[in-house]
Amino acid sequence: MTDAPIVDIDPFSDEFRRDPEPAGERLQEAGPVVYLKSHGIYGMARYAEVHAVLRDHESFCSSGGAGLANFKKEKPWRPPSLLLEADPPEHTRVRRIVSRIMSPRVVEGLRPEFERRADELAARVAARGEIDGVAELAQAYPLLVFPDAVGVGEDGRENLIRYGSMVFNSFGPRNELFREAMKDAGPVQEWIAAHTRRDALAPDGLGDRLYQAADRGEITSDEAALLVRSLLSAGVDTTAHALAWALHTFATHPAEWARVRDDPSLVRPAFEEVMRLASPVLTMFRTTAREVTVAGTVIPADEKVLLFIAAANRDPREWPDPHRFDIDRRAAHHLSFGSGVHACVGAAIARLEAEALFTALARHVRTIELAGPPTPRPNNSLNALAELPLHLTAAR
Ligand code: 4MI
């Protein structure tokens, strides 16, 4: 029994995915904490509570898993991540190492190559005119630059997209989407495992630098392999969908694209606003480490709590006119990169990718228009597009 309002929304249903906005509003209106009887879990969709839970890693732990499965009761589908699915103090030790390896200075060092690849790609798509924005830009660009930065070779990079789909579907129930993503999972997992090995990683890439930390005795080499797995899990699909939504948003807001194109200093703030409005990660879980009271509602220990990140990013209690794309608003405190000790460790790389790609597009592309309806790619936790037909006109 619970004193939280009971809501009959299933966040892993086709219906929710097709139109998450009205459901988000219903969840917010129902109260600061709700009980979702569809899965026997608690939920929060208001900005203030989602933000507070993300920052309270002691009450809302991650070692119970970031998905629906409670790792204290169910066996995880893969060995838990040392970052995403761990708590302080164990988390703190490895997080510090990964943060250093992806420090602002290191990320700045990636800039020239990221800009060069972005310029080549932007020139190529501008010349083609009719493109699929997902395959030819949003996926193509992260697949070019991110595995290079990690030190993963060219062969088999498409496995990263397939693995991303497995990882992000695994955060939901064991439904049809999960089973579909896990079909033929074996070869994908073998490819991933092979590419987390030191001998597969180029010298001085981010992956090799994790092994250098192992050489110094800061982590074990098994831990280095698992941390490389984290980079390969979270580094491609997430940015691909962020870039796809940025393309979609500019295609449907031509006046804003014209402003960004004419003044590329607006690329960064515009990308934050895209991230607010189109959070690639829709939902994430925490697990209560003890009985907790949130806004007067008691949540018992060891319960799964679903955080509606995308809904929180459009909570009218936090954001005036929340559904409006407004590149002049201060949007950087959105929750699409999380918050607190688990906040996205790769955020600076994602921001660099977006900045490089859209600055290059500003040079090469005058207009971006939808050439047909975008096709969604249903996923248990991602706001994902399968296809985005675009018509581009080249800059003169
Ligand atoms: C929420 S995005 C994400 C972050 C980390 C990992 C996977 C997905 C991981 O494997 O560490």
Short mmCIF file of C-alpha atoms in Angstrom, two decimals, residues 50-51 53-57 60 62 66 81-86 88 91-92 94-96 98-100 102 230-231 234 238 275 281 284 286 307 309 332-351:
data_model
loop_
_atom_site.label_atom_id
_atom_site.label_comp_id
_atom_site.label_asym_id
_atom_site.label_seq_id
_atom_site.Cartn_x
_atom_site.Cartn_y
_atom_site.Cartn_z
CA VAL A 50 13.64 14.49 -10.63
CA HIS A 51 16.51 16.92 -10.08
CA VAL A 53 16.51 12.51 -6.73
CA LEU A 54 19.39 12.64 -9.24
CA ARG A 55 21.42 14.62 -6.71
CA ASP A 56 20.60 12.35 -3.75
CA HIS A 57 22.63 9.27 -4.63
CA PHE A 60 18.38 6.80 -4.51
CA SER A 62 22.37 3.16 -8.79
CA ALA A 66 19.38 2.11 -13.98
CA SER A 81 28.61 -1.08 -15.39
CA LEU A 82 31.24 0.26 -12.97
CA LEU A 83 29.87 3.76 -13.62
CA LEU A 84 26.14 3.70 -14.34
CA GLU A 85 25.28 0.80 -12.04
CA ALA A 86 27.52 1.52 -9.05
CA PRO A 88 30.02 5.70 -4.02
CA HIS A 91 31.78 4.58 -8.15
CA THR A 92 33.83 7.59 -7.01
CA VAL A 94 36.56 4.83 -11.15
CA ARG A 95 34.56 7.92 -12.03
CA ARG A 96 37.50 10.12 -11.04
CA VAL A 98 37.25 8.40 -16.35
CA SER A 99 36.59 12.11 -15.67
CA ARG A 100 40.30 12.81 -15.91
CA MET A 102 37.73 12.86 -20.61
CA SER A 230 30.85 1.94 -20.88
CA LEU A 231 32.28 4.28 -23.54
CA ALA A 234 26.86 5.19 -24.08
CA THR A 238 22.86 8.73 -27.43
CA MET A 275 18.54 18.61 -25.53
CA VAL A 281 17.11 9.51 -22.87
CA MET A 284 16.06 6.33 -16.10
CA ARG A 286 17.07 4.63 -9.37
CA LEU A 307 12.56 9.39 -13.41
CA ILE A 309 13.68 13.00 -17.67
CA ALA A 332 21.61 24.32 -19.82
CA HIS A 333 20.16 23.10 -16.51
CA HIS A 334 18.00 20.55 -18.39
CA LEU A 335 18.31 16.98 -17.10
CA SER A 336 19.17 15.22 -20.38
CA PHE A 337 22.74 14.65 -19.17
CA GLY A 338 21.48 13.76 -15.69
CA SER A 339 22.79 15.61 -12.63
CA GLY A 340 24.85 14.84 -9.54
CA VAL A 341 27.64 12.26 -9.23
CA HIS A 342 26.36 10.23 -12.20
CA ALA A 343 25.97 13.19 -14.58
CA CYS A 344 27.06 12.20 -18.09
CA VAL A 345 30.85 11.89 -18.12
CA GLY A 346 30.86 12.26 -21.92
CA ALA A 347 28.73 15.40 -22.06
CA ALA A 348 31.63 17.59 -23.20
CA ILE A 349 32.27 15.20 -26.10
CA ALA A 350 28.59 15.18 -27.08
CA ARG A 351 28.56 18.99 -26.99
#
